[in-house]
Amino acid sequence: MIPFLSLKDVTALHGAEIQEAVRRVTESGWYLQGTENKNFEQHYAQYIGTDYCVGCANGLDALIWIFRAYIELGVMQPGDEVIVPANTYIATILAITENGLTPVLVEPKLNTLEMDDSQIEARITEKTKAICIVHLYGRLAYTERVEALCKKYQLKLIEDNAQAHGCLAADGRKTGSLGDAAGHSFYPGKNLGALGDGGAVTTNDQQLAETIRSLANYGSSAKYVFQYCGRNSRLDEIQAAVLDVKLKHLDEDNQRRKQIAQYYIENIHNEFVILPDTLPMESNVFHLFPILSPLRDVLQEYLRDNGVGTLIHYPIPPHKQKCYKQWKRMRLPITEQIAQQELSLPISPTMTIEQAAKVVELLNQITVM
Ligand SMILES: *Cc1c(COP(=O)(O)O)cnc(C)c1O
């Protein structure tokens, strides 16, 4: 049996250190807004390469707070537009609509699965205030063209870094430090995952960081003084302590993912399986290993019948979801093709090359039926 992902094994990989961190917080009697958050925020900002990191409750909130803070600061207002990839997890889009902003969905490229930057400029209007890039599957989505468009039209560059902790741009900067602000998720299955929900915003903008810290704490900047109608959206001390342990091992954990990915790339040979273009190894942290196949459902069933777990990221694109029924008739053929053909193979820091070899052996056996 090769599960898609065993979180139990992932936690056990650094189990003793994690147990020790949990015990320390448990016995301290201090469970929110303490030294564990301070330490983790400092270490994570340092790791990403930004001046500020603000912990919050989850990755969706991190993205919500970025847009909300820009609204509070007068940089954006409800009704403004945000350019965003059509092929993404729904949370990216929810963060925009939650703030009364309008997502402008841009098609991906079939060979990268990331937003097609050649289609962005034609979609920019007077109302456009930001481009939100998503380093989906752990792949670098940043391009110099996106950066140039942000400069030319004075747009904010926002990164959804939920799937790409530790990913590098060509110049060595980390994703999460490439734009004006970035949202990070520490959902357990992410490359840097907590033992529950967690998230953070990284930025070099002090005013933005302070606004977000306040919004995520009831809108309060001083005790019992409320500047904004905020919410309770904090990272708790146990999660911060666990994340601080796992951050130390993130690069080595990502390295193992890369070894598995390298094995897949070199050994998968099946005319019905299309791999996305390879990136320089440092620009992909392989949160997922997506393949495309017109026989996707056949592959998934065959692997399942032989004990291999896979998932689809994502079976229904945001514009086809009931919650966005106003987009029902929108045509985004590349996004829809990805939803029909994408399959994510197992990949994790606890997977062995022997397991990867088994997956490849099964996959290479499949011919047209
Ligand atoms: C996981 C994820 C999020 C949301 O993070 P949560 O912590 O689950 O709220 C946002 N965007 C992308 C691309 C994600 O994969």
Coordinates of C-alpha atoms and ligand atoms in Angstrom, one line a residue:
M1 CA 0.0 0.0 0.0
I2 CA 1.3 3.4 -0.9
P3 CA -1.0 6.1 0.5
F4 CA -1.3 9.5 -1.2
L5 CA 0.1 11.1 2.0
S6 CA 0.6 9.7 5.5
L7 CA 0.4 12.6 7.9
K8 CA 1.1 10.2 10.7
D9 CA 4.5 9.3 9.1
V10 CA 5.2 13.0 8.3
T11 CA 4.8 13.9 12.0
A12 CA 6.8 10.9 13.1
L13 CA 9.7 12.0 11.0
H14 CA 10.5 14.8 13.5
G15 CA 8.3 13.2 16.3
A16 CA 10.5 13.5 19.3
E17 CA 11.2 17.2 18.7
I18 CA 7.6 17.9 18.0
Q19 CA 6.5 16.1 21.2
E20 CA 9.0 18.1 23.2
A21 CA 7.7 21.4 21.7
V22 CA 4.1 20.5 22.5
R23 CA 5.1 19.5 26.0
R24 CA 6.9 22.8 26.6
V25 CA 3.9 24.8 25.6
T26 CA 1.4 22.6 27.5
E27 CA 3.4 23.0 30.7
S28 CA 4.0 26.7 30.2
G29 CA 0.4 27.7 30.8
W30 CA 0.6 30.3 28.0
Y31 CA -1.4 29.3 24.9
L32 CA -1.9 32.4 22.8
Q33 CA 0.2 35.5 21.7
G34 CA 3.4 34.5 23.5
T35 CA 7.0 33.7 22.8
E36 CA 6.3 30.8 20.6
N37 CA 4.5 33.0 18.1
K38 CA 7.2 35.7 18.4
N39 CA 10.0 33.1 17.7
F40 CA 8.3 31.4 14.8
E41 CA 7.3 34.7 13.2
Q42 CA 10.9 35.9 13.5
H43 CA 12.4 32.7 12.1
Y44 CA 9.9 32.4 9.3
A45 CA 10.4 36.1 8.2
Q46 CA 14.1 35.4 8.2
Y47 CA 13.7 32.2 6.2
I48 CA 11.4 33.8 3.6
G49 CA 13.5 37.0 3.5
T50 CA 11.0 39.6 4.6
D51 CA 11.0 42.2 7.3
Y52 CA 7.7 41.1 8.8
C53 CA 5.7 37.9 9.4
V54 CA 2.3 37.9 11.0
G55 CA 0.9 34.6 12.1
C56 CA -2.9 34.0 11.7
A57 CA -5.5 31.2 11.9
N58 CA -5.1 29.7 8.4
G59 CA -4.0 30.3 4.9
L60 CA -7.4 31.6 3.7
D61 CA -7.4 34.2 6.4
A62 CA -3.9 35.2 5.5
L63 CA -5.0 36.0 2.0
I64 CA -8.3 37.7 3.3
W65 CA -6.3 39.9 5.6
I66 CA -3.9 41.1 2.9
F67 CA -6.8 42.4 0.7
R68 CA -8.7 43.7 3.8
A69 CA -5.7 45.6 5.0
Y70 CA -5.2 47.2 1.6
I71 CA -8.9 48.3 1.8
E72 CA -8.4 49.7 5.3
L73 CA -5.3 51.6 4.1
G74 CA -7.2 53.1 1.2
V75 CA -5.1 51.2 -1.5
M76 CA -8.1 49.3 -2.7
Q77 CA -11.8 49.6 -2.5
P78 CA -14.7 47.1 -3.0
G79 CA -15.4 46.8 -6.7
D80 CA -11.8 46.9 -7.6
E81 CA -10.4 44.1 -9.7
V82 CA -7.7 41.5 -8.9
I83 CA -6.0 39.4 -11.7
V84 CA -5.8 35.8 -10.5
P85 CA -5.2 32.4 -12.1
A86 CA -8.4 30.5 -13.0
N87 CA -6.5 27.2 -12.1
T88 CA -6.1 27.5 -8.4
Y89 CA -7.6 26.2 -5.1
I90 CA -10.8 28.0 -4.3
A91 CA -9.3 29.8 -1.3
T92 CA -7.4 32.2 -3.5
I93 CA -10.6 33.4 -5.1
L94 CA -12.6 33.4 -1.9
A95 CA -10.1 35.8 -0.3
I96 CA -10.8 38.3 -3.1
T97 CA -14.7 38.0 -3.2
E98 CA -14.8 38.0 0.6
N99 CA -13.5 41.6 0.4
G100 CA -16.0 42.7 -2.2
L101 CA -13.2 42.7 -4.8
T102 CA -13.7 41.2 -8.3
P103 CA -11.5 38.3 -9.4
V104 CA -10.4 38.5 -13.0
L105 CA -9.7 34.9 -13.9
V106 CA -6.8 34.3 -16.3
E107 CA -6.2 30.9 -18.0
P108 CA -3.1 28.8 -17.2
K109 CA -0.6 27.4 -19.8
L110 CA -1.0 23.7 -20.3
N111 CA 2.7 23.1 -20.1
T112 CA 3.2 24.9 -16.8
L113 CA -0.3 24.7 -15.3
E114 CA 0.5 28.3 -14.0
M115 CA -1.2 31.5 -15.1
D116 CA -0.4 32.5 -18.7
D117 CA 1.3 35.9 -18.2
S118 CA 0.9 36.8 -21.9
Q119 CA -2.9 37.1 -21.3
I120 CA -2.7 39.5 -18.3
E121 CA -2.1 42.9 -19.9
A122 CA -5.3 42.7 -22.0
R123 CA -7.3 42.1 -18.8
I124 CA -6.0 45.2 -17.0
T125 CA -8.6 48.0 -16.6
E126 CA -8.8 51.2 -14.6
K127 CA -10.2 49.2 -11.7
T128 CA -7.3 46.7 -11.6
K129 CA -5.4 47.0 -8.3
A130 CA -3.4 43.8 -8.0
I131 CA -2.1 40.7 -9.6
C132 CA -2.3 37.6 -7.4
I133 CA 0.1 34.8 -8.4
V134 CA -0.3 31.3 -7.0
H135 CA 2.8 29.1 -6.8
L136 CA 0.5 26.1 -7.4
Y137 CA 1.7 22.5 -6.8
G138 CA 4.9 24.1 -5.4
R139 CA 6.0 25.5 -8.8
L140 CA 7.4 29.0 -9.1
A141 CA 4.6 31.1 -10.8
Y142 CA 6.5 34.5 -10.7
T143 CA 7.8 35.8 -14.0
E144 CA 9.6 39.0 -14.8
R145 CA 6.7 39.9 -17.1
V146 CA 4.3 39.9 -14.1
E147 CA 6.7 42.1 -12.2
A148 CA 7.0 44.5 -15.1
L149 CA 3.2 44.7 -15.5
C150 CA 2.9 45.5 -11.8
K151 CA 5.4 48.3 -12.2
K152 CA 3.9 49.7 -15.4
Y153 CA 0.3 49.8 -14.0
Q154 CA 1.2 50.4 -10.3
L155 CA -0.4 47.2 -9.2
K156 CA 0.2 45.3 -6.0
L157 CA 1.9 41.9 -6.5
I158 CA 0.4 39.4 -4.1
E159 CA 1.6 35.8 -3.7
D160 CA -0.4 32.8 -2.6
N161 CA 2.4 30.8 -1.2
A162 CA 0.2 28.1 0.4
Q163 CA 1.9 25.3 -1.6
A164 CA 5.4 26.6 -2.1
H165 CA 7.3 27.0 1.2
G166 CA 11.0 27.0 0.4
C167 CA 10.7 27.6 -3.4
L168 CA 13.2 30.0 -5.0
A169 CA 13.0 32.4 -7.9
A170 CA 15.9 32.4 -10.4
D171 CA 17.7 35.2 -8.5
G172 CA 17.7 33.2 -5.3
R173 CA 14.9 35.1 -3.5
K174 CA 12.2 32.9 -1.9
T175 CA 8.6 32.8 -2.9
G176 CA 6.7 34.8 -0.3
S177 CA 9.3 37.7 -0.6
L178 CA 8.8 38.4 -4.3
G179 CA 5.8 40.7 -4.2
D180 CA 4.2 43.3 -1.8
A181 CA 2.7 40.6 0.4
A182 CA 2.2 36.9 0.6
G183 CA -0.2 34.5 2.2
H184 CA 1.0 31.2 3.6
S185 CA -0.9 28.2 4.8
F186 CA 0.3 25.7 7.4
Y187 CA -2.6 23.2 6.8
P188 CA -1.2 19.8 7.9
G189 CA -0.7 18.5 4.4
K190 CA 1.3 21.5 3.1
N191 CA 5.1 21.3 2.8
L192 CA 5.4 23.2 6.1
G193 CA 2.4 21.9 8.0
A194 CA 1.1 22.3 11.5
L195 CA -0.9 19.8 13.6
G196 CA -4.1 21.7 12.8
D197 CA -4.8 25.0 11.0
G198 CA -2.3 27.8 10.8
G199 CA -1.3 30.6 8.4
A200 CA 0.9 33.7 8.0
V201 CA 1.4 36.8 6.0
T202 CA 4.9 37.9 5.0
T203 CA 5.7 41.4 3.8
N204 CA 8.3 44.2 3.9
D205 CA 5.5 46.8 4.4
Q206 CA 5.4 47.8 8.1
Q207 CA 2.1 49.5 7.9
L208 CA 0.5 46.5 6.2
A209 CA 1.9 44.1 8.7
E210 CA 0.6 46.2 11.6
T211 CA -2.8 46.5 10.1
I212 CA -3.0 42.7 9.6
R213 CA -1.8 42.0 13.1
S214 CA -4.6 44.2 14.4
L215 CA -7.3 42.8 12.0
A216 CA -6.5 39.2 13.0
N217 CA -6.8 40.2 16.7
Y218 CA -10.3 41.7 16.8
G219 CA -9.1 44.8 15.1
S220 CA -7.3 45.8 18.2
S221 CA -3.9 47.5 18.3
A222 CA -3.9 48.2 22.1
K223 CA -5.7 46.2 24.7
Y224 CA -9.4 47.0 24.7
V225 CA -9.0 49.6 21.9
F226 CA -10.6 48.6 18.6
Q227 CA -9.6 50.4 15.4
Y228 CA -11.2 48.0 13.0
C229 CA -14.1 45.5 13.0
G230 CA -11.6 42.6 13.0
R231 CA -11.9 38.9 13.9
N232 CA -10.2 36.4 16.1
S233 CA -7.8 34.8 13.6
R234 CA -4.7 34.0 15.6
L235 CA -2.0 31.3 15.4
D236 CA -1.9 29.5 18.7
E237 CA 1.2 28.8 20.7
I238 CA 1.3 25.0 20.2
Q239 CA 1.1 25.3 16.4
A240 CA 3.8 28.0 16.4
A241 CA 6.1 25.8 18.4
V242 CA 5.4 22.8 16.1
L243 CA 6.0 25.0 13.1
D244 CA 9.3 26.3 14.5
V245 CA 10.5 22.7 14.8
K246 CA 9.4 21.8 11.3
L247 CA 10.8 24.9 9.8
K248 CA 14.3 23.8 10.7
H249 CA 13.8 20.6 8.7
L250 CA 11.9 22.2 5.8
D251 CA 14.8 22.2 3.3
E252 CA 15.7 18.6 4.0
D253 CA 12.1 17.5 3.8
N254 CA 11.8 19.4 0.4
Q255 CA 15.0 17.7 -0.7
R256 CA 13.4 14.3 -0.3
R257 CA 10.3 15.5 -2.3
K258 CA 12.7 16.5 -5.1
Q259 CA 14.4 13.1 -5.1
I260 CA 11.0 11.4 -5.5
A261 CA 10.1 13.9 -8.2
Q262 CA 13.4 13.4 -10.0
Y263 CA 12.8 9.7 -10.0
Y264 CA 9.3 10.2 -11.5
I265 CA 10.6 12.6 -14.2
E266 CA 13.3 10.3 -15.3
N267 CA 11.3 7.0 -15.2
I268 CA 7.8 7.7 -16.2
H269 CA 7.4 6.6 -19.9
N270 CA 3.9 6.3 -21.0
E271 CA 2.5 8.0 -24.1
F272 CA -0.7 8.7 -22.2
V273 CA 1.0 10.6 -19.4
I274 CA 2.1 14.2 -19.9
L275 CA 4.4 15.8 -17.3
P276 CA 4.5 19.6 -16.9
D277 CA 7.6 21.4 -18.1
T278 CA 10.5 20.9 -15.6
L279 CA 11.7 23.9 -13.8
P280 CA 15.2 24.4 -12.2
M281 CA 15.1 22.1 -9.2
E282 CA 15.3 25.1 -6.7
S283 CA 12.1 26.6 -8.3
N284 CA 9.9 23.6 -7.5
V285 CA 9.3 22.2 -4.0
F286 CA 6.8 19.6 -5.3
H287 CA 4.0 20.1 -2.9
L288 CA 2.2 17.9 -5.4
F289 CA 3.4 16.0 -8.5
P290 CA 0.7 16.7 -11.1
I291 CA 0.5 14.8 -14.4
L292 CA -2.0 15.2 -17.2
S293 CA -3.6 12.3 -19.0
P294 CA -6.7 11.9 -21.3
L295 CA -7.0 8.5 -19.5
R296 CA -6.9 10.1 -16.1
D297 CA -9.8 8.2 -14.6
V298 CA -8.4 4.9 -15.9
L299 CA -5.0 5.6 -14.4
Q300 CA -6.5 6.6 -11.1
E301 CA -8.6 3.4 -10.9
Y302 CA -5.7 1.1 -11.9
L303 CA -3.4 2.7 -9.3
R304 CA -6.1 2.5 -6.7
D305 CA -6.7 -1.2 -7.5
N306 CA -3.0 -1.8 -7.0
G307 CA -2.8 0.0 -3.6
V308 CA -1.6 3.4 -4.7
G309 CA -3.5 6.5 -3.6
T310 CA -3.8 9.6 -5.8
L311 CA -5.8 12.8 -5.8
I312 CA -7.1 15.3 -8.3
H313 CA -6.2 19.0 -7.9
Y314 CA -8.8 20.1 -8.6
P315 CA -11.8 18.2 -10.0
I316 CA -14.1 21.3 -10.3
P317 CA -12.5 24.7 -11.1
P318 CA -13.6 27.7 -9.2
H319 CA -15.7 29.2 -12.1
K320 CA -17.7 25.9 -12.2
Q321 CA -18.6 25.9 -8.5
K322 CA -22.1 26.6 -7.2
C323 CA -20.8 29.3 -5.0
Y324 CA -19.8 31.3 -8.1
K325 CA -22.9 30.5 -10.2
Q326 CA -22.6 33.9 -11.9
W327 CA -19.6 32.5 -13.8
K328 CA -21.4 29.3 -14.9
R329 CA -21.2 30.3 -18.6
M330 CA -17.6 31.5 -18.5
R331 CA -15.4 29.6 -20.9
L332 CA -11.9 28.7 -19.7
P333 CA -11.0 25.7 -21.8
I334 CA -7.5 25.1 -20.5
T335 CA -8.6 25.3 -16.9
E336 CA -11.4 22.9 -17.6
Q337 CA -9.0 20.5 -19.4
I338 CA -6.7 20.5 -16.4
A339 CA -9.6 19.7 -14.2
Q340 CA -10.5 16.7 -16.4
Q341 CA -7.0 15.4 -16.9
E342 CA -4.9 16.2 -13.8
L343 CA -3.8 13.5 -11.4
S344 CA -1.5 14.0 -8.5
L345 CA 0.9 11.1 -7.8
P346 CA 2.0 10.4 -4.2
I347 CA 4.9 12.5 -3.0
S348 CA 6.0 13.4 0.5
P349 CA 9.2 13.6 2.7
T350 CA 8.4 10.1 4.0
M351 CA 8.1 8.4 0.7
T352 CA 10.9 6.0 -0.4
I353 CA 12.5 5.6 -3.9
E354 CA 11.2 2.0 -3.8
Q355 CA 7.7 3.2 -3.4
A356 CA 8.2 5.7 -6.2
A357 CA 9.5 2.8 -8.4
K358 CA 6.4 0.8 -7.7
V359 CA 4.2 3.8 -8.7
V360 CA 6.2 4.2 -11.9
E361 CA 6.1 0.5 -12.7
L362 CA 2.3 0.5 -12.5
L363 CA 1.9 3.7 -14.4
N364 CA 4.2 2.5 -17.3
Q365 CA 2.1 -0.7 -17.6
I366 CA -1.0 1.1 -18.6
T367 CA -1.8 1.2 -22.3
V368 CA -5.0 2.0 -24.1
M369 CA -7.8 -0.3 -23.2
Ligands
LIG1 C1 -4.3 25.4 1.2 C2 -4.4 26.5 0.3 C3 -5.0 27.7 0.7 C4 -5.7 27.9 2.0 O1 -5.0 27.5 3.1 P1 -5.8 27.0 4.4 O2 -4.8 27.0 5.5 O3 -6.3 25.6 4.1 O4 -6.9 27.9 4.7 C5 -4.9 28.8 -0.1 N1 -4.4 28.7 -1.4 C6 -3.9 27.6 -1.8 C7 -3.3 27.6 -3.2 C8 -3.9 26.4 -1.0 O5 -3.4 25.3 -1.5

